[in-house]
Amino acid sequence: MTKISYRACIAILALVCLFLGISPPVRAGEDFSKITQSGILKVAVYNEFAPFSASDGGIDIDLAEALAKKTGLKLSLLPFPAGDDLDEDLRNMVWKGHYLGYGPADVMLHVPVDPRLMKQNDKVEIFAPYHREVVRLVTDVRKVPQLENLDSIAGKKIGMEKVSISAVVLLGAEDGKFRDDVKIYPTATAALEQLKAGELDGVVANLSEIESVLRADPNYRISEVAFQRLPPKGWVVGMAVKKSDPELVKLLQDATNALVASGEMAAIFAKHGVKVLTP
């Protein structure tokens, strides 16, 4: 992920505050001062994380560009591969930097806005929720004409991404009842493409992943299925910065609010075939 900073410290900050209709902070911290002096916003995004960030673009990449534009900064993207856990990602990309010298960024996108994650990462500020992610089951209506519950997919070929929430919930559902019917793919996109090709009967994935690939194709039914180990309302994602950057938090929060209010946030998601779910 990458850092973002202002071109001219006091002058640009004043212009941004006027544009957003906010009062300028009384005193800027050291980190925020570096941003204002550089004029560059470094934004960290995950690698291979379609439809949010991939080599050919994504929602988070477009959002990073919109945030930089809204704050009057130049964008510098800092893509990175997901670590073993979120704590590692936050350490490498937000408050410390990787031991190989990569990062940290000024802000990291797509961070779960979760109280437990916040508590165990007291060096970061997690804020500005911009989307709610949920897991859904999508089935080919030509192969699964009716879907009443999970038993309707018993014996069907169901695809999912390896090391994903979708894999965890389905493989563990009903004491592993569906384990023999599951096919694992490197990404949810790969599984969904196989569904379109007729090689699968269904896929369990995040709704955003499903929408971005299938684009409301009437041959596929998206269903809400209750998984015992999954939060029924899904989870909210936002962004994270260093705890010592309250000025940056305010700036990005106001910019996010402006994008939502103007409809730009919804348009960014729609461009990729996804309907933004208000947190």
PDB file of C-alpha atoms in Angstrom:
ATOM      1  CA  MET A   1       0.000   0.000   0.000  1.00  0.00           C
ATOM      2  CA  THR A   2       1.124   3.554  -0.584  1.00  0.00           C
ATOM      3  CA  LYS A   3       1.367   6.919   1.189  1.00  0.00           C
ATOM      4  CA  ILE A   4      -0.355  10.167   0.253  1.00  0.00           C
ATOM      5  CA  SER A   5       0.797  13.701   1.056  1.00  0.00           C
ATOM      6  CA  TYR A   6       0.022  17.367   0.309  1.00  0.00           C
ATOM      7  CA  ARG A   7       1.979  19.549  -2.145  1.00  0.00           C
ATOM      8  CA  ALA A   8       2.017  22.655  -0.026  1.00  0.00           C
ATOM      9  CA  CYS A   9       1.439  22.402   3.680  1.00  0.00           C
ATOM     10  CA  ILE A  10      -0.716  25.308   4.900  1.00  0.00           C
ATOM     11  CA  ALA A  11      -2.066  26.586   1.581  1.00  0.00           C
ATOM     12  CA  ILE A  12      -3.263  23.241   0.231  1.00  0.00           C
ATOM     13  CA  LEU A  13      -4.689  22.172   3.579  1.00  0.00           C
ATOM     14  CA  ALA A  14      -6.701  25.383   3.743  1.00  0.00           C
ATOM     15  CA  LEU A  15      -8.048  24.845   0.219  1.00  0.00           C
ATOM     16  CA  VAL A  16      -9.027  21.264   1.043  1.00  0.00           C
ATOM     17  CA  CYS A  17     -10.806  22.357   4.178  1.00  0.00           C
ATOM     18  CA  LEU A  18     -12.728  25.000   2.235  1.00  0.00           C
ATOM     19  CA  PHE A  19     -13.676  22.454  -0.420  1.00  0.00           C
ATOM     20  CA  LEU A  20     -14.887  19.903   2.103  1.00  0.00           C
ATOM     21  CA  GLY A  21     -16.509  22.454   4.353  1.00  0.00           C
ATOM     22  CA  ILE A  22     -14.503  21.562   7.422  1.00  0.00           C
ATOM     23  CA  SER A  23     -12.419  23.474   9.905  1.00  0.00           C
ATOM     24  CA  PRO A  24      -8.664  23.025   9.569  1.00  0.00           C
ATOM     25  CA  PRO A  25      -6.945  21.195  12.405  1.00  0.00           C
ATOM     26  CA  VAL A  26      -5.233  23.375  14.932  1.00  0.00           C
ATOM     27  CA  ARG A  27      -1.985  21.461  14.919  1.00  0.00           C
ATOM     28  CA  ALA A  28      -0.634  18.922  12.451  1.00  0.00           C
ATOM     29  CA  GLY A  29       1.321  15.911  13.623  1.00  0.00           C
ATOM     30  CA  GLU A  30       4.723  14.931  12.252  1.00  0.00           C
ATOM     31  CA  ASP A  31       3.367  12.230   9.930  1.00  0.00           C
ATOM     32  CA  PHE A  32       0.679  14.480   8.504  1.00  0.00           C
ATOM     33  CA  SER A  33       3.215  17.261   7.955  1.00  0.00           C
ATOM     34  CA  LYS A  34       5.308  14.871   5.850  1.00  0.00           C
ATOM     35  CA  ILE A  35       2.243  14.126   3.752  1.00  0.00           C
ATOM     36  CA  THR A  36       1.478  17.778   3.187  1.00  0.00           C
ATOM     37  CA  GLN A  37       5.078  18.466   2.197  1.00  0.00           C
ATOM     38  CA  SER A  38       5.283  15.601  -0.310  1.00  0.00           C
ATOM     39  CA  GLY A  39       1.877  16.144  -1.912  1.00  0.00           C
ATOM     40  CA  ILE A  40       1.515  12.387  -2.382  1.00  0.00           C
ATOM     41  CA  LEU A  41      -1.008   9.994  -0.856  1.00  0.00           C
ATOM     42  CA  LYS A  42       0.346   6.462  -0.517  1.00  0.00           C
ATOM     43  CA  VAL A  43      -2.500   3.961  -0.483  1.00  0.00           C
ATOM     44  CA  ALA A  44      -2.039   0.260   0.264  1.00  0.00           C
ATOM     45  CA  VAL A  45      -4.255  -2.208  -1.612  1.00  0.00           C
ATOM     46  CA  TYR A  46      -4.229  -5.984  -1.693  1.00  0.00           C
ATOM     47  CA  ASN A  47      -2.793  -7.880  -4.655  1.00  0.00           C
ATOM     48  CA  GLU A  48      -5.034 -10.281  -6.601  1.00  0.00           C
ATOM     49  CA  PHE A  49      -8.193  -9.238  -4.792  1.00  0.00           C
ATOM     50  CA  ALA A  50     -10.785  -8.772  -7.542  1.00  0.00           C
ATOM     51  CA  PRO A  51     -13.079  -6.920  -7.851  1.00  0.00           C
ATOM     52  CA  PHE A  52     -11.419  -4.549  -5.372  1.00  0.00           C
ATOM     53  CA  SER A  53      -7.829  -4.586  -6.557  1.00  0.00           C
ATOM     54  CA  ALA A  54      -6.110  -6.500  -9.344  1.00  0.00           C
ATOM     55  CA  SER A  55      -3.615  -5.900 -12.124  1.00  0.00           C
ATOM     56  CA  ASP A  56      -6.381  -4.570 -14.382  1.00  0.00           C
ATOM     57  CA  GLY A  57      -7.876  -2.247 -11.756  1.00  0.00           C
ATOM     58  CA  GLY A  58     -10.639  -2.521  -9.191  1.00  0.00           C
ATOM     59  CA  ILE A  59     -12.987  -0.795  -6.773  1.00  0.00           C
ATOM     60  CA  ASP A  60     -10.334   0.012  -4.164  1.00  0.00           C
ATOM     61  CA  ILE A  61      -7.966   1.318  -6.830  1.00  0.00           C
ATOM     62  CA  ASP A  62     -10.681   3.632  -8.158  1.00  0.00           C
ATOM     63  CA  LEU A  63     -11.524   4.640  -4.592  1.00  0.00           C
ATOM     64  CA  ALA A  64      -7.866   5.459  -3.906  1.00  0.00           C
ATOM     65  CA  GLU A  65      -7.804   7.669  -7.004  1.00  0.00           C
ATOM     66  CA  ALA A  66     -11.020   9.405  -5.923  1.00  0.00           C
ATOM     67  CA  LEU A  67      -9.692  10.026  -2.395  1.00  0.00           C
ATOM     68  CA  ALA A  68      -6.457  11.475  -3.740  1.00  0.00           C
ATOM     69  CA  LYS A  69      -8.363  13.753  -6.116  1.00  0.00           C
ATOM     70  CA  LYS A  70     -10.800  14.844  -3.412  1.00  0.00           C
ATOM     71  CA  THR A  71      -7.945  15.766  -1.077  1.00  0.00           C
ATOM     72  CA  GLY A  72      -5.817  17.470  -3.711  1.00  0.00           C
ATOM     73  CA  LEU A  73      -3.001  14.933  -3.534  1.00  0.00           C
ATOM     74  CA  LYS A  74      -1.215  12.769  -6.074  1.00  0.00           C
ATOM     75  CA  LEU A  75      -1.840   9.050  -5.733  1.00  0.00           C
ATOM     76  CA  SER A  76       0.892   6.488  -5.162  1.00  0.00           C
ATOM     77  CA  LEU A  77      -0.430   2.930  -4.973  1.00  0.00           C
ATOM     78  CA  LEU A  78       1.351   0.374  -2.836  1.00  0.00           C
ATOM     79  CA  PRO A  79      -0.012  -3.084  -3.747  1.00  0.00           C
ATOM     80  CA  PHE A  80       0.964  -5.918  -1.423  1.00  0.00           C
ATOM     81  CA  PRO A  81       0.234  -9.629  -0.936  1.00  0.00           C
ATOM     82  CA  ALA A  82      -1.909 -10.614   2.021  1.00  0.00           C
ATOM     83  CA  GLY A  83       0.076 -11.857   5.008  1.00  0.00           C
ATOM     84  CA  ASP A  84      -0.765 -14.696   7.366  1.00  0.00           C
ATOM     85  CA  ASP A  85      -3.245 -12.497   9.224  1.00  0.00           C
ATOM     86  CA  LEU A  86      -4.598  -8.954   9.405  1.00  0.00           C
ATOM     87  CA  ASP A  87      -2.301  -8.039  12.274  1.00  0.00           C
ATOM     88  CA  GLU A  88       0.676  -8.676  10.001  1.00  0.00           C
ATOM     89  CA  ASP A  89      -0.882  -6.655   7.164  1.00  0.00           C
ATOM     90  CA  LEU A  90      -1.525  -3.691   9.456  1.00  0.00           C
ATOM     91  CA  ARG A  91       1.993  -3.865  10.856  1.00  0.00           C
ATOM     92  CA  ASN A  92       3.645  -4.037   7.436  1.00  0.00           C
ATOM     93  CA  MET A  93       1.469  -1.566   5.587  1.00  0.00           C
ATOM     94  CA  VAL A  94       0.245   0.941   8.184  1.00  0.00           C
ATOM     95  CA  TRP A  95       2.395   1.575  11.229  1.00  0.00           C
ATOM     96  CA  LYS A  96       5.807  -0.076  10.806  1.00  0.00           C
ATOM     97  CA  GLY A  97       6.637  -1.272   7.294  1.00  0.00           C
ATOM     98  CA  HIS A  98       7.940  -4.564   5.985  1.00  0.00           C
ATOM     99  CA  TYR A  99      11.402  -5.672   7.096  1.00  0.00           C
ATOM    100  CA  LEU A 100      12.418  -5.719   3.417  1.00  0.00           C
ATOM    101  CA  GLY A 101      11.761  -1.986   3.225  1.00  0.00           C
ATOM    102  CA  TYR A 102       8.309  -2.017   1.585  1.00  0.00           C
ATOM    103  CA  GLY A 103       5.835   0.393   3.164  1.00  0.00           C
ATOM    104  CA  PRO A 104       4.278   1.600   5.269  1.00  0.00           C
ATOM    105  CA  ALA A 105       1.557   3.454   3.386  1.00  0.00           C
ATOM    106  CA  ASP A 106      -0.350   6.498   4.563  1.00  0.00           C
ATOM    107  CA  VAL A 107      -3.624   4.570   4.443  1.00  0.00           C
ATOM    108  CA  MET A 108      -4.635   0.963   3.868  1.00  0.00           C
ATOM    109  CA  LEU A 109      -7.967   0.124   2.239  1.00  0.00           C
ATOM    110  CA  HIS A 110     -10.345  -2.792   2.793  1.00  0.00           C
ATOM    111  CA  VAL A 111      -9.714  -3.185   6.504  1.00  0.00           C
ATOM    112  CA  PRO A 112     -12.492  -4.848   8.546  1.00  0.00           C
ATOM    113  CA  VAL A 113     -14.098  -2.358  10.927  1.00  0.00           C
ATOM    114  CA  ASP A 114     -14.120  -4.824  13.782  1.00  0.00           C
ATOM    115  CA  PRO A 115     -13.876  -4.016  17.525  1.00  0.00           C
ATOM    116  CA  ARG A 116     -11.640  -7.002  18.262  1.00  0.00           C
ATOM    117  CA  LEU A 117      -9.256  -6.105  15.451  1.00  0.00           C
ATOM    118  CA  MET A 118      -9.121  -2.518  16.723  1.00  0.00           C
ATOM    119  CA  LYS A 119      -8.408  -3.638  20.278  1.00  0.00           C
ATOM    120  CA  GLN A 120      -5.498  -5.875  19.331  1.00  0.00           C
ATOM    121  CA  ASN A 121      -3.993  -3.251  16.997  1.00  0.00           C
ATOM    122  CA  ASP A 122      -3.688  -0.156  19.167  1.00  0.00           C
ATOM    123  CA  LYS A 123      -1.141   1.477  16.859  1.00  0.00           C
ATOM    124  CA  VAL A 124      -3.695   1.991  14.082  1.00  0.00           C
ATOM    125  CA  GLU A 125      -6.946   3.874  13.632  1.00  0.00           C
ATOM    126  CA  ILE A 126      -9.618   1.954  11.699  1.00  0.00           C
ATOM    127  CA  PHE A 127     -12.377   4.212  10.363  1.00  0.00           C
ATOM    128  CA  ALA A 128     -14.460   5.361   7.350  1.00  0.00           C
ATOM    129  CA  PRO A 129     -16.551   2.244   6.663  1.00  0.00           C
ATOM    130  CA  TYR A 130     -17.524   2.255   2.980  1.00  0.00           C
ATOM    131  CA  HIS A 131     -18.972  -1.201   2.205  1.00  0.00           C
ATOM    132  CA  ARG A 132     -20.584  -4.218   3.837  1.00  0.00           C
ATOM    133  CA  GLU A 133     -19.428  -7.589   2.534  1.00  0.00           C
ATOM    134  CA  VAL A 134     -21.645 -10.683   2.738  1.00  0.00           C
ATOM    135  CA  VAL A 135     -21.236 -14.304   1.655  1.00  0.00           C
ATOM    136  CA  ARG A 136     -23.777 -15.718  -0.777  1.00  0.00           C
ATOM    137  CA  LEU A 137     -24.453 -18.951  -2.661  1.00  0.00           C
ATOM    138  CA  VAL A 138     -24.929 -18.584  -6.414  1.00  0.00           C
ATOM    139  CA  THR A 139     -26.370 -21.504  -8.379  1.00  0.00           C
ATOM    140  CA  ASP A 140     -27.059 -22.226 -12.026  1.00  0.00           C
ATOM    141  CA  VAL A 141     -30.884 -22.342 -12.242  1.00  0.00           C
ATOM    142  CA  ARG A 142     -30.624 -24.806 -15.129  1.00  0.00           C
ATOM    143  CA  LYS A 143     -28.885 -27.308 -12.842  1.00  0.00           C
ATOM    144  CA  VAL A 144     -30.468 -26.390  -9.510  1.00  0.00           C
ATOM    145  CA  PRO A 145     -34.055 -25.410 -10.414  1.00  0.00           C
ATOM    146  CA  GLN A 146     -35.141 -24.956  -6.811  1.00  0.00           C
ATOM    147  CA  LEU A 147     -33.200 -23.943  -3.741  1.00  0.00           C
ATOM    148  CA  GLU A 148     -34.894 -24.238  -0.375  1.00  0.00           C
ATOM    149  CA  ASN A 149     -31.880 -24.758   1.874  1.00  0.00           C
ATOM    150  CA  LEU A 150     -28.376 -26.205   1.877  1.00  0.00           C
ATOM    151  CA  ASP A 151     -29.742 -29.699   1.292  1.00  0.00           C
ATOM    152  CA  SER A 152     -30.704 -28.534  -2.209  1.00  0.00           C
ATOM    153  CA  ILE A 153     -27.020 -28.527  -3.201  1.00  0.00           C
ATOM    154  CA  ALA A 154     -26.211 -31.959  -1.778  1.00  0.00           C
ATOM    155  CA  GLY A 155     -24.428 -33.938  -4.483  1.00  0.00           C
ATOM    156  CA  LYS A 156     -23.893 -30.813  -6.609  1.00  0.00           C
ATOM    157  CA  LYS A 157     -20.479 -29.530  -7.676  1.00  0.00           C
ATOM    158  CA  ILE A 158     -19.804 -26.378  -5.658  1.00  0.00           C
ATOM    159  CA  GLY A 159     -16.741 -24.194  -6.165  1.00  0.00           C
ATOM    160  CA  MET A 160     -15.009 -21.821  -3.780  1.00  0.00           C
ATOM    161  CA  GLU A 161     -11.748 -20.008  -3.180  1.00  0.00           C
ATOM    162  CA  LYS A 162      -9.028 -21.648  -1.130  1.00  0.00           C
ATOM    163  CA  VAL A 163      -8.298 -20.144   2.295  1.00  0.00           C
ATOM    164  CA  SER A 164     -11.469 -18.048   2.295  1.00  0.00           C
ATOM    165  CA  ILE A 165     -14.412 -17.460   4.601  1.00  0.00           C
ATOM    166  CA  SER A 166     -16.591 -19.185   2.009  1.00  0.00           C
ATOM    167  CA  ALA A 167     -14.456 -22.325   2.190  1.00  0.00           C
ATOM    168  CA  VAL A 168     -14.497 -22.343   5.975  1.00  0.00           C
ATOM    169  CA  VAL A 169     -18.264 -22.045   6.310  1.00  0.00           C
ATOM    170  CA  LEU A 170     -19.252 -24.562   3.628  1.00  0.00           C
ATOM    171  CA  LEU A 171     -16.625 -27.183   4.425  1.00  0.00           C
ATOM    172  CA  GLY A 172     -17.667 -27.035   8.065  1.00  0.00           C
ATOM    173  CA  ALA A 173     -21.418 -26.910   7.453  1.00  0.00           C
ATOM    174  CA  GLU A 174     -23.518 -29.791   8.782  1.00  0.00           C
ATOM    175  CA  ASP A 175     -20.495 -31.735  10.043  1.00  0.00           C
ATOM    176  CA  GLY A 176     -18.735 -31.677   6.675  1.00  0.00           C
ATOM    177  CA  LYS A 177     -21.692 -33.013   4.706  1.00  0.00           C
ATOM    178  CA  PHE A 178     -20.704 -31.159   1.516  1.00  0.00           C
ATOM    179  CA  ARG A 179     -16.966 -31.771   1.688  1.00  0.00           C
ATOM    180  CA  ASP A 180     -16.838 -34.378  -1.087  1.00  0.00           C
ATOM    181  CA  ASP A 181     -18.711 -32.138  -3.523  1.00  0.00           C
ATOM    182  CA  VAL A 182     -16.504 -29.061  -3.086  1.00  0.00           C
ATOM    183  CA  LYS A 183     -13.975 -27.982  -5.692  1.00  0.00           C
ATOM    184  CA  ILE A 184     -11.266 -25.546  -4.599  1.00  0.00           C
ATOM    185  CA  TYR A 185      -9.888 -22.793  -6.862  1.00  0.00           C
ATOM    186  CA  PRO A 186      -7.084 -20.271  -6.388  1.00  0.00           C
ATOM    187  CA  THR A 187      -9.565 -17.353  -6.479  1.00  0.00           C
ATOM    188  CA  ALA A 188     -13.310 -16.829  -6.307  1.00  0.00           C
ATOM    189  CA  THR A 189     -13.143 -15.342  -9.805  1.00  0.00           C
ATOM    190  CA  ALA A 190     -11.681 -18.593 -11.136  1.00  0.00           C
ATOM    191  CA  ALA A 191     -14.495 -20.585  -9.513  1.00  0.00           C
ATOM    192  CA  LEU A 192     -17.139 -18.235 -10.918  1.00  0.00           C
ATOM    193  CA  GLU A 193     -15.667 -18.477 -14.403  1.00  0.00           C
ATOM    194  CA  GLN A 194     -15.947 -22.261 -14.162  1.00  0.00           C
ATOM    195  CA  LEU A 195     -19.585 -21.839 -13.134  1.00  0.00           C
ATOM    196  CA  LYS A 196     -20.172 -19.775 -16.275  1.00  0.00           C
ATOM    197  CA  ALA A 197     -18.411 -22.439 -18.322  1.00  0.00           C
ATOM    198  CA  GLY A 198     -20.834 -25.096 -17.045  1.00  0.00           C
ATOM    199  CA  GLU A 199     -18.237 -26.996 -15.022  1.00  0.00           C
ATOM    200  CA  LEU A 200     -19.894 -26.239 -11.677  1.00  0.00           C
ATOM    201  CA  ASP A 201     -23.433 -26.161 -10.312  1.00  0.00           C
ATOM    202  CA  GLY A 202     -22.800 -23.381  -7.845  1.00  0.00           C
ATOM    203  CA  VAL A 203     -20.241 -21.234  -6.024  1.00  0.00           C
ATOM    204  CA  VAL A 204     -20.026 -19.867  -2.493  1.00  0.00           C
ATOM    205  CA  ALA A 205     -18.284 -16.480  -2.488  1.00  0.00           C
ATOM    206  CA  ASN A 206     -18.553 -12.871  -1.404  1.00  0.00           C
ATOM    207  CA  LEU A 207     -21.505 -11.117  -3.032  1.00  0.00           C
ATOM    208  CA  SER A 208     -19.212  -8.505  -4.567  1.00  0.00           C
ATOM    209  CA  GLU A 209     -17.190 -11.246  -6.277  1.00  0.00           C
ATOM    210  CA  ILE A 210     -20.334 -12.886  -7.614  1.00  0.00           C
ATOM    211  CA  GLU A 211     -21.826  -9.639  -8.925  1.00  0.00           C
ATOM    212  CA  SER A 212     -18.617  -8.539 -10.623  1.00  0.00           C
ATOM    213  CA  VAL A 213     -18.302 -11.761 -12.643  1.00  0.00           C
ATOM    214  CA  LEU A 214     -21.926 -12.694 -13.397  1.00  0.00           C
ATOM    215  CA  ARG A 215     -23.247  -9.163 -14.001  1.00  0.00           C
ATOM    216  CA  ALA A 216     -26.907  -9.973 -13.203  1.00  0.00           C
ATOM    217  CA  ASP A 217     -27.069 -12.897 -15.665  1.00  0.00           C
ATOM    218  CA  PRO A 218     -30.600 -14.405 -15.255  1.00  0.00           C
ATOM    219  CA  ASN A 219     -29.215 -17.950 -15.552  1.00  0.00           C
ATOM    220  CA  TYR A 220     -27.811 -17.640 -12.045  1.00  0.00           C
ATOM    221  CA  ARG A 221     -29.619 -17.326  -8.735  1.00  0.00           C
ATOM    222  CA  ILE A 222     -27.965 -15.548  -5.813  1.00  0.00           C
ATOM    223  CA  SER A 223     -29.248 -16.852  -2.492  1.00  0.00           C
ATOM    224  CA  GLU A 224     -28.752 -15.951   1.129  1.00  0.00           C
ATOM    225  CA  VAL A 225     -27.975 -19.096   3.058  1.00  0.00           C
ATOM    226  CA  ALA A 226     -27.557 -19.158   6.825  1.00  0.00           C
ATOM    227  CA  PHE A 227     -24.197 -20.587   7.807  1.00  0.00           C
ATOM    228  CA  GLN A 228     -23.824 -21.303  11.506  1.00  0.00           C
ATOM    229  CA  ARG A 229     -20.331 -19.812  11.833  1.00  0.00           C
ATOM    230  CA  LEU A 230     -20.937 -16.727   9.697  1.00  0.00           C
ATOM    231  CA  PRO A 231     -22.192 -13.319  10.929  1.00  0.00           C
ATOM    232  CA  PRO A 232     -25.679 -12.970   9.393  1.00  0.00           C
ATOM    233  CA  LYS A 233     -25.054  -9.351   8.448  1.00  0.00           C
ATOM    234  CA  GLY A 234     -21.571  -9.939   7.089  1.00  0.00           C
ATOM    235  CA  TRP A 235     -18.741  -7.562   7.925  1.00  0.00           C
ATOM    236  CA  VAL A 236     -17.957  -3.915   7.248  1.00  0.00           C
ATOM    237  CA  VAL A 237     -14.745  -2.731   5.581  1.00  0.00           C
ATOM    238  CA  GLY A 238     -13.091   0.659   5.872  1.00  0.00           C
ATOM    239  CA  MET A 239      -9.563   2.025   6.011  1.00  0.00           C
ATOM    240  CA  ALA A 240      -6.681   2.313   8.474  1.00  0.00           C
ATOM    241  CA  VAL A 241      -3.940   4.834   9.244  1.00  0.00           C
ATOM    242  CA  LYS A 242      -1.408   5.257  12.023  1.00  0.00           C
ATOM    243  CA  LYS A 243      -2.901   6.159  15.379  1.00  0.00           C
ATOM    244  CA  SER A 244      -0.716   9.288  15.351  1.00  0.00           C
ATOM    245  CA  ASP A 245      -2.465  10.661  12.236  1.00  0.00           C
ATOM    246  CA  PRO A 246      -5.749  12.212  13.510  1.00  0.00           C
ATOM    247  CA  GLU A 247      -5.539  14.960  10.886  1.00  0.00           C
ATOM    248  CA  LEU A 248      -5.319  12.381   8.110  1.00  0.00           C
ATOM    249  CA  VAL A 249      -8.225  10.468   9.630  1.00  0.00           C
ATOM    250  CA  LYS A 250     -10.412  13.577   9.495  1.00  0.00           C
ATOM    251  CA  LEU A 251      -9.324  14.455   5.978  1.00  0.00           C
ATOM    252  CA  LEU A 252     -10.046  10.966   4.597  1.00  0.00           C
ATOM    253  CA  GLN A 253     -13.274  10.580   6.563  1.00  0.00           C
ATOM    254  CA  ASP A 254     -14.583  13.862   5.159  1.00  0.00           C
ATOM    255  CA  ALA A 255     -13.498  12.877   1.653  1.00  0.00           C
ATOM    256  CA  THR A 256     -15.257   9.504   2.019  1.00  0.00           C
ATOM    257  CA  ASN A 257     -18.425  11.212   3.251  1.00  0.00           C
ATOM    258  CA  ALA A 258     -18.310  13.527   0.235  1.00  0.00           C
ATOM    259  CA  LEU A 259     -17.938  10.586  -2.171  1.00  0.00           C
ATOM    260  CA  VAL A 260     -20.945   8.850  -0.617  1.00  0.00           C
ATOM    261  CA  ALA A 261     -23.110  11.976  -0.570  1.00  0.00           C
ATOM    262  CA  SER A 262     -22.375  12.830  -4.214  1.00  0.00           C
ATOM    263  CA  GLY A 263     -23.067   9.310  -5.486  1.00  0.00           C
ATOM    264  CA  GLU A 264     -19.460   8.878  -6.610  1.00  0.00           C
ATOM    265  CA  MET A 265     -18.941   5.932  -4.252  1.00  0.00           C
ATOM    266  CA  ALA A 266     -21.926   4.059  -5.701  1.00  0.00           C
ATOM    267  CA  ALA A 267     -20.705   4.858  -9.228  1.00  0.00           C
ATOM    268  CA  ILE A 268     -17.264   3.409  -8.474  1.00  0.00           C
ATOM    269  CA  PHE A 269     -18.837   0.131  -7.354  1.00  0.00           C
ATOM    270  CA  ALA A 270     -21.304   0.084 -10.257  1.00  0.00           C
ATOM    271  CA  LYS A 271     -18.460   0.435 -12.747  1.00  0.00           C
ATOM    272  CA  HIS A 272     -17.336  -3.035 -11.633  1.00  0.00           C
ATOM    273  CA  GLY A 273     -20.830  -4.529 -11.592  1.00  0.00           C
ATOM    274  CA  VAL A 274     -21.165  -4.336  -7.799  1.00  0.00           C
ATOM    275  CA  LYS A 275     -23.878  -2.673  -5.748  1.00  0.00           C
ATOM    276  CA  VAL A 276     -22.398  -0.921  -2.755  1.00  0.00           C
ATOM    277  CA  LEU A 277     -23.959  -2.107   0.509  1.00  0.00           C
ATOM    278  CA  THR A 278     -24.203   0.749   2.973  1.00  0.00           C
ATOM    279  CA  PRO A 279     -22.391  -0.163   6.214  1.00  0.00           C
TER     280      PRO A 279
END
